[in-house]
Coordinates of C-alpha atoms and ligand atoms in Angstrom, one line a residue:
M1 CA -9.5 -41.7 -16.3
S2 CA -13.2 -41.7 -15.8
R3 CA -13.4 -42.9 -12.2
L4 CA -13.7 -40.5 -9.3
I5 CA -10.5 -39.7 -7.3
Y6 CA -11.8 -38.8 -3.9
L7 CA -9.4 -36.6 -1.9
D8 CA -12.0 -34.9 0.3
N9 CA -12.0 -37.2 3.2
N10 CA -11.9 -34.4 5.8
A11 CA -15.4 -33.4 4.5
T12 CA -16.7 -37.0 4.7
T13 CA -15.5 -40.5 4.0
Q14 CA -16.9 -43.4 2.1
P15 CA -18.9 -45.7 4.4
L16 CA -17.1 -49.1 4.4
P17 CA -19.1 -52.0 2.9
Q18 CA -19.2 -53.8 6.3
V19 CA -20.6 -50.7 7.9
V20 CA -23.5 -50.6 5.4
D21 CA -24.1 -54.3 5.7
A22 CA -24.2 -54.1 9.5
M23 CA -26.7 -51.3 9.4
L24 CA -29.2 -52.7 7.0
P25 CA -30.9 -55.2 9.3
F26 CA -31.7 -52.3 11.7
L27 CA -33.4 -50.4 9.0
R28 CA -35.5 -53.4 7.9
D29 CA -36.3 -56.1 10.4
S30 CA -34.6 -55.3 13.6
Y31 CA -36.7 -52.2 14.3
A32 CA -37.7 -52.6 17.9
N33 CA -37.3 -49.8 20.4
P34 CA -34.2 -50.5 22.5
S35 CA -36.1 -49.2 25.6
S36 CA -38.9 -51.8 25.2
V37 CA -38.9 -54.6 27.8
H38 CA -39.8 -57.4 25.3
R39 CA -37.1 -59.6 24.1
F40 CA -37.1 -58.0 20.6
G41 CA -36.3 -54.6 22.2
Q42 CA -33.7 -56.1 24.5
R43 CA -31.9 -57.7 21.5
I44 CA -31.6 -54.2 20.0
R45 CA -30.4 -52.8 23.3
H46 CA -27.7 -55.5 23.3
E47 CA -26.5 -54.3 19.8
I48 CA -26.2 -50.8 21.1
D49 CA -24.2 -52.0 24.1
L50 CA -21.9 -53.9 21.7
A51 CA -21.4 -50.8 19.5
R52 CA -20.7 -48.7 22.6
E53 CA -18.0 -51.1 23.6
K54 CA -16.3 -50.9 20.2
V55 CA -16.4 -47.1 20.2
A56 CA -15.1 -47.0 23.8
S57 CA -12.2 -49.4 23.0
L58 CA -11.2 -47.3 20.0
I59 CA -10.2 -44.5 22.4
G60 CA -9.3 -46.6 25.4
A61 CA -12.5 -45.5 27.3
K62 CA -15.0 -47.5 29.4
P63 CA -18.3 -48.1 27.6
R64 CA -20.2 -46.1 30.3
E65 CA -18.1 -43.1 29.4
V66 CA -19.4 -42.9 25.9
I67 CA -22.8 -41.5 24.9
F68 CA -24.1 -41.4 21.3
T69 CA -25.2 -38.1 19.7
S70 CA -26.3 -37.1 16.2
G71 CA -22.7 -36.2 15.2
G72 CA -19.7 -34.0 15.9
T73 CA -21.6 -30.8 16.0
E74 CA -24.1 -32.0 18.6
S75 CA -21.3 -33.6 20.7
I76 CA -19.5 -30.3 20.7
N77 CA -22.6 -28.3 21.6
L78 CA -23.3 -30.8 24.4
A79 CA -19.7 -30.8 25.6
I80 CA -19.4 -27.0 25.9
R81 CA -22.9 -26.0 27.0
G82 CA -23.4 -29.1 29.1
L83 CA -20.2 -28.4 31.1
L84 CA -21.0 -24.7 31.4
R85 CA -24.5 -25.4 32.7
A86 CA -23.0 -27.6 35.4
L87 CA -20.7 -24.7 36.5
P88 CA -23.0 -21.7 36.5
N89 CA -20.7 -19.5 38.5
K90 CA -17.8 -19.7 36.0
R91 CA -18.1 -17.4 33.0
H92 CA -14.7 -17.6 31.3
V93 CA -13.9 -19.9 28.3
I94 CA -10.7 -20.4 26.4
T95 CA -10.5 -21.7 22.9
S96 CA -8.2 -21.3 19.8
A97 CA -8.4 -19.0 16.7
V98 CA -8.5 -22.0 14.3
E99 CA -11.4 -24.1 15.6
H100 CA -14.1 -25.6 13.4
S101 CA -17.3 -23.5 13.1
A102 CA -19.1 -25.9 15.4
V103 CA -16.9 -24.6 18.3
R104 CA -16.6 -21.1 16.9
K105 CA -20.3 -20.5 16.6
V106 CA -21.0 -21.9 20.1
C107 CA -18.4 -19.5 21.5
E108 CA -19.8 -16.6 19.6
R109 CA -23.2 -17.3 21.1
L110 CA -21.7 -17.6 24.5
R111 CA -20.0 -14.2 24.1
D112 CA -23.4 -12.7 23.3
E113 CA -24.8 -14.3 26.4
G114 CA -22.2 -12.6 28.6
Y115 CA -19.4 -15.2 28.8
E116 CA -15.8 -14.0 28.4
I117 CA -14.2 -15.9 25.6
D118 CA -10.4 -15.9 25.2
E119 CA -8.9 -17.0 21.9
L120 CA -5.4 -18.5 21.7
G121 CA -3.4 -17.6 18.6
V122 CA -1.3 -19.9 16.5
D123 CA 2.1 -19.5 14.9
H124 CA 2.8 -19.6 11.1
E125 CA 2.8 -23.5 11.3
G126 CA -0.6 -23.5 13.0
S127 CA 0.8 -24.6 16.4
L128 CA -0.4 -23.4 19.9
D129 CA 1.8 -22.0 22.5
S130 CA 1.2 -23.8 25.9
A131 CA 2.7 -20.8 27.8
E132 CA -0.1 -18.7 26.3
L133 CA -2.7 -21.2 27.5
E134 CA -1.2 -21.3 31.0
G135 CA -1.2 -17.5 31.2
K136 CA -4.9 -17.3 30.3
L137 CA -6.2 -19.9 32.8
R138 CA -8.0 -18.2 35.7
N139 CA -10.0 -19.0 38.8
D140 CA -13.2 -18.4 37.0
T141 CA -12.2 -20.4 33.8
A142 CA -15.0 -23.0 33.3
L143 CA -13.6 -24.7 30.3
V144 CA -11.0 -24.9 27.6
T145 CA -12.1 -26.2 24.2
L146 CA -9.4 -27.1 21.6
M147 CA -9.4 -29.2 18.5
H148 CA -7.0 -32.2 18.2
A149 CA -6.4 -32.1 14.4
N150 CA -7.3 -29.1 12.2
N151 CA -9.8 -29.9 9.5
E152 CA -8.2 -27.5 7.0
T153 CA -4.5 -28.1 7.5
G154 CA -4.3 -31.3 9.5
M155 CA -2.2 -29.5 12.1
L156 CA -2.1 -31.3 15.4
F157 CA -2.4 -29.5 18.7
H158 CA -0.5 -31.0 21.6
V159 CA -3.6 -31.8 23.5
K160 CA -1.7 -33.9 26.0
E161 CA 0.2 -30.9 27.2
A162 CA -3.0 -28.8 27.3
A163 CA -4.8 -31.6 29.2
E164 CA -2.1 -31.8 31.8
L165 CA -2.1 -28.0 32.3
C166 CA -5.9 -27.9 32.6
K167 CA -5.8 -30.8 35.0
C168 CA -3.3 -29.0 37.2
H169 CA -5.5 -25.9 37.3
G170 CA -8.7 -27.9 37.9
V171 CA -10.2 -26.7 34.6
A172 CA -12.2 -29.1 32.3
L173 CA -10.8 -29.6 28.8
H174 CA -13.0 -30.5 25.8
V175 CA -11.2 -31.8 22.8
D176 CA -12.8 -31.8 19.3
A177 CA -11.2 -35.1 18.1
V178 CA -13.5 -35.3 15.0
Q179 CA -10.5 -35.1 12.5
A180 CA -8.1 -37.2 14.6
V181 CA -10.0 -40.4 15.0
G182 CA -8.8 -43.1 12.6
K183 CA -5.8 -41.1 11.5
M184 CA -3.7 -41.7 14.6
P185 CA -3.9 -43.8 17.8
L186 CA -6.0 -42.1 20.5
D187 CA -5.8 -43.3 24.0
I188 CA -7.9 -41.5 26.6
T189 CA -6.0 -43.2 29.5
S190 CA -3.0 -41.0 28.8
L191 CA -4.9 -37.8 28.0
P192 CA -6.4 -36.3 31.2
L193 CA -9.2 -34.4 29.4
A194 CA -12.8 -34.2 30.6
V195 CA -14.8 -34.6 27.3
M196 CA -14.0 -35.5 23.7
S197 CA -16.2 -35.2 20.6
L198 CA -16.2 -37.8 17.8
S199 CA -18.1 -38.1 14.5
A200 CA -18.6 -41.4 12.6
H201 CA -18.8 -40.1 9.1
K202 CA -15.2 -38.9 9.3
F203 CA -13.9 -42.4 9.8
H204 CA -15.9 -44.4 7.2
G205 CA -19.0 -44.7 9.3
P206 CA -22.5 -43.2 8.5
K207 CA -23.5 -39.6 8.7
G208 CA -25.8 -38.3 11.5
I209 CA -24.1 -40.3 14.3
G210 CA -21.4 -39.2 16.7
A211 CA -20.3 -39.8 20.3
L212 CA -19.2 -37.8 23.3
Y213 CA -16.6 -39.3 25.6
I214 CA -17.4 -38.1 29.2
R215 CA -14.8 -38.9 31.8
R216 CA -16.2 -40.5 35.0
R217 CA -17.4 -37.9 37.6
T218 CA -17.5 -35.1 35.0
R219 CA -20.8 -33.3 35.4
I220 CA -22.6 -32.5 32.1
E221 CA -26.2 -31.1 31.9
P222 CA -28.1 -32.5 29.0
L223 CA -29.2 -30.2 26.1
I224 CA -31.8 -32.5 24.7
V225 CA -34.2 -33.6 27.4
G226 CA -36.9 -36.2 27.1
G227 CA -36.5 -39.9 27.8
S228 CA -33.7 -41.3 30.0
Q229 CA -31.7 -42.6 27.1
E230 CA -27.9 -42.3 27.1
R231 CA -27.6 -42.2 30.9
N232 CA -30.0 -39.3 31.1
T233 CA -27.6 -37.2 29.1
R234 CA -29.3 -37.2 25.7
G235 CA -33.0 -37.9 25.4
G236 CA -34.7 -39.5 22.4
T237 CA -35.0 -42.9 20.9
E238 CA -31.6 -44.0 19.7
N239 CA -30.5 -44.0 16.0
V240 CA -29.9 -47.7 16.2
A241 CA -28.6 -48.3 12.6
G242 CA -26.3 -45.3 12.9
I243 CA -24.9 -46.5 16.3
V244 CA -24.3 -50.0 14.9
G245 CA -22.6 -48.4 11.9
M246 CA -20.4 -46.3 14.1
G247 CA -19.5 -49.4 16.1
T248 CA -18.6 -51.3 13.0
A249 CA -16.5 -48.4 11.7
A250 CA -14.6 -48.3 15.0
E251 CA -14.1 -52.0 14.9
A252 CA -12.6 -51.7 11.4
I253 CA -10.0 -49.2 12.6
L254 CA -9.1 -51.4 15.5
G255 CA -8.7 -54.3 13.1
R256 CA -6.7 -52.4 10.5
D257 CA -2.9 -52.8 10.2
P258 CA -1.4 -49.9 12.2
G259 CA 1.0 -49.5 9.2
E260 CA -1.9 -48.2 7.2
V261 CA -1.4 -44.8 8.9
D262 CA 2.2 -44.7 7.5
R263 CA 1.0 -45.8 4.1
V264 CA -1.5 -42.9 4.0
R265 CA 1.1 -40.5 5.2
A266 CA 3.5 -41.7 2.4
L267 CA 0.8 -41.1 -0.2
R268 CA 0.1 -37.7 1.2
D269 CA 3.8 -36.8 1.2
R270 CA 4.1 -38.1 -2.4
L271 CA 1.2 -36.0 -3.5
E272 CA 2.5 -32.9 -1.7
A273 CA 6.1 -33.4 -3.0
G274 CA 4.8 -34.1 -6.5
I275 CA 2.7 -30.9 -6.7
L276 CA 5.4 -28.7 -5.1
A277 CA 8.0 -30.0 -7.6
A278 CA 5.7 -29.6 -10.6
V279 CA 4.0 -26.3 -9.8
P280 CA 6.4 -23.5 -8.8
I281 CA 3.7 -21.3 -7.3
A282 CA 2.6 -24.0 -4.9
R283 CA 3.3 -23.7 -1.1
V284 CA 2.2 -25.9 1.8
N285 CA 0.2 -24.1 4.4
G286 CA 1.1 -25.5 7.9
G287 CA 4.1 -27.5 9.0
G288 CA 5.2 -29.4 12.0
D289 CA 3.1 -32.2 13.3
R290 CA 0.1 -33.1 11.1
V291 CA -2.4 -35.9 10.8
C292 CA -1.3 -38.4 8.1
N293 CA -3.9 -37.7 5.5
T294 CA -4.1 -33.9 5.0
T295 CA -2.2 -31.3 3.0
N296 CA -3.3 -27.7 2.4
I297 CA -1.5 -26.2 -0.6
G298 CA -1.7 -22.6 -1.6
F299 CA -1.5 -21.6 -5.3
S300 CA -0.5 -18.0 -5.0
G301 CA -2.6 -15.6 -7.2
L302 CA -5.2 -18.2 -8.2
Q303 CA -8.8 -18.6 -6.9
A304 CA -9.5 -21.9 -5.0
E305 CA -13.0 -22.2 -6.6
A306 CA -11.6 -22.1 -10.1
I307 CA -9.0 -24.8 -9.2
L308 CA -11.7 -26.9 -7.6
M309 CA -13.9 -26.7 -10.7
L310 CA -11.1 -27.8 -13.0
L311 CA -10.2 -30.6 -10.6
S312 CA -13.8 -31.7 -10.5
E313 CA -13.9 -31.7 -14.4
A314 CA -10.9 -34.1 -14.2
G315 CA -12.8 -36.3 -11.8
I316 CA -10.9 -35.2 -8.7
C317 CA -12.7 -34.2 -5.5
A318 CA -10.8 -31.8 -3.2
S319 CA -11.9 -28.9 -1.1
S320 CA -11.0 -25.4 -0.2
G321 CA -11.3 -26.3 3.5
S322 CA -13.7 -23.8 5.0
A323 CA -12.4 -21.0 2.9
C324 CA -15.2 -19.3 1.0
S325 CA -17.6 -22.0 2.3
S326 CA -20.4 -19.5 2.7
G327 CA -19.9 -18.3 -0.9
S328 CA -18.1 -15.2 0.4
L329 CA -14.6 -14.4 -0.7
E330 CA -13.3 -14.1 2.8
P331 CA -10.3 -16.3 3.1
S332 CA -10.2 -19.1 5.7
H333 CA -10.0 -17.9 9.4
V334 CA -7.5 -20.8 10.0
L335 CA -5.0 -19.5 7.3
K336 CA -5.6 -16.0 8.4
A337 CA -4.7 -16.9 12.0
M338 CA -1.5 -18.5 10.7
G339 CA -0.5 -15.3 8.9
V340 CA -0.8 -16.8 5.4
K341 CA -0.8 -14.0 2.8
E342 CA -4.2 -13.3 1.3
R343 CA -2.9 -14.1 -2.2
V344 CA -2.0 -17.6 -1.1
A345 CA -5.0 -18.1 1.2
H346 CA -7.5 -17.4 -1.7
G347 CA -5.9 -20.1 -3.7
A348 CA -5.6 -22.7 -0.9
I349 CA -6.7 -26.3 -1.7
R350 CA -7.1 -29.0 0.9
F351 CA -6.4 -32.6 -0.3
S352 CA -7.5 -35.1 2.3
L353 CA -6.7 -38.8 1.7
S354 CA -7.9 -42.1 3.3
H355 CA -6.6 -45.6 3.4
L356 CA -8.9 -46.3 0.3
N357 CA -6.7 -44.1 -1.9
T358 CA -3.9 -45.6 -4.1
Q359 CA -0.6 -44.4 -5.5
D360 CA -2.0 -44.4 -9.0
E361 CA -4.6 -41.9 -7.9
V362 CA -2.1 -39.6 -6.3
D363 CA 0.2 -39.8 -9.4
H364 CA -2.7 -38.9 -11.6
V365 CA -3.4 -35.8 -9.6
V366 CA 0.2 -34.8 -9.7
E367 CA 0.1 -35.3 -13.5
V368 CA -2.9 -33.0 -14.1
M369 CA -1.9 -30.2 -11.7
P370 CA 0.7 -28.3 -13.8
N371 CA -1.5 -28.0 -16.8
L372 CA -4.5 -27.1 -14.8
V373 CA -2.6 -24.4 -12.9
S374 CA -1.0 -23.0 -16.1
R375 CA -4.5 -22.7 -17.8
L376 CA -5.8 -20.7 -14.8
S377 CA -2.6 -18.6 -14.6
S378 CA -2.9 -17.6 -18.2
L379 CA -6.6 -16.8 -17.8
S380 CA -5.9 -14.6 -14.8
R381 CA -3.1 -12.8 -16.8
E382 CA -5.6 -12.1 -19.6
Q383 CA -8.0 -10.5 -17.2
Ligands
LIG401 N1 -15.2 -30.6 14.2 C1 -14.3 -30.7 13.1 C2 -12.9 -30.5 13.4 C3 -14.8 -31.0 11.9 O1 -14.0 -31.1 10.9 C4 -16.2 -31.2 11.7 C5 -16.8 -31.5 10.4 O2 -16.3 -31.1 9.4 C6 -17.1 -31.2 12.9 C7 -16.5 -30.8 14.1 C8 -18.6 -31.4 12.8 O3 -18.8 -32.7 12.7 P1 -20.3 -33.3 12.1 O4 -20.2 -33.1 10.6 O5 -20.3 -34.7 12.5 O6 -21.3 -32.5 12.7

């Protein structure tokens, strides 16, 4: 099989053809500045408004509650820092031990700046304990920031429960929904959170564009100041092509058969069951509720990099999650927080699917895994 089998959709997804087609005119001829008063500029402004409506309707929000950013990382920075700047007297922040580095690094900086950061632990499945969250909420808590779906394991946090608890205590909740959008229905009307981060390239849109949902009457101070774009919350001339692409990707999800989520889940389950049956040392990291597309499988005693290299030679793209992402041999903080043994964590591979994957692709991966693992096992025995 010479074609590429792409099972790394939590890293990024393939932009849909209609996304690219929708963007091209804005890179060529439709180049006016949306803030210009001439008709050319106003036509572009209208396209931004349409894209905002599509992204808003994907999450059940009102268009005025959505602002565009340069991606998930910027949305997260704006959510956390923007909320804190609006509440200067509150210096306590609650987060979890398994967040993406975009949240972790902001929290590390905040700690250096004198904020008190409380980290919630997870159990062996990767789930949060709401009682622990409730016990940590205080009068001076400014903000709780939690992810919806974990990028490494696909584990889902019960953000609805967290949102209700935070609402009861009058504390703002930020949800990093970057890995949830497109993989499950998301409806902000039944989730009483304050702000939520999204990223287009994780749902078949372009890179470099994201959005922040900001519930009405939530005060957020901008991080990027300049022009009055995005309701004075994010200065700078808009990335029009990116915004149009994100709108088109949102529209594609809305138009997709809801059964596709089940089809992706069935493919993921087939892949997981196939590998577990064929490779005795394989174990799934994480259990309980997960998004439909992700499985994290530990190959005890092997190194993830070696597995990924052989998979890549076979034309298969997967990932080790964030494990060893900096080239260090530190195992993933997510798996560590779940209590996964180092032997298993070092050999953890994340397979993340999308609706573009097929059963043939999954079956091919299951077919190549046993041989690949036994080659590596015999190599490590020889060493
Ligand atoms: N949050 C999560 C859970 C992610 O998985 C990622 C990207 O991997 C991000 C945030 C950052 O998003 P972006 O790449 O758009 O900056």
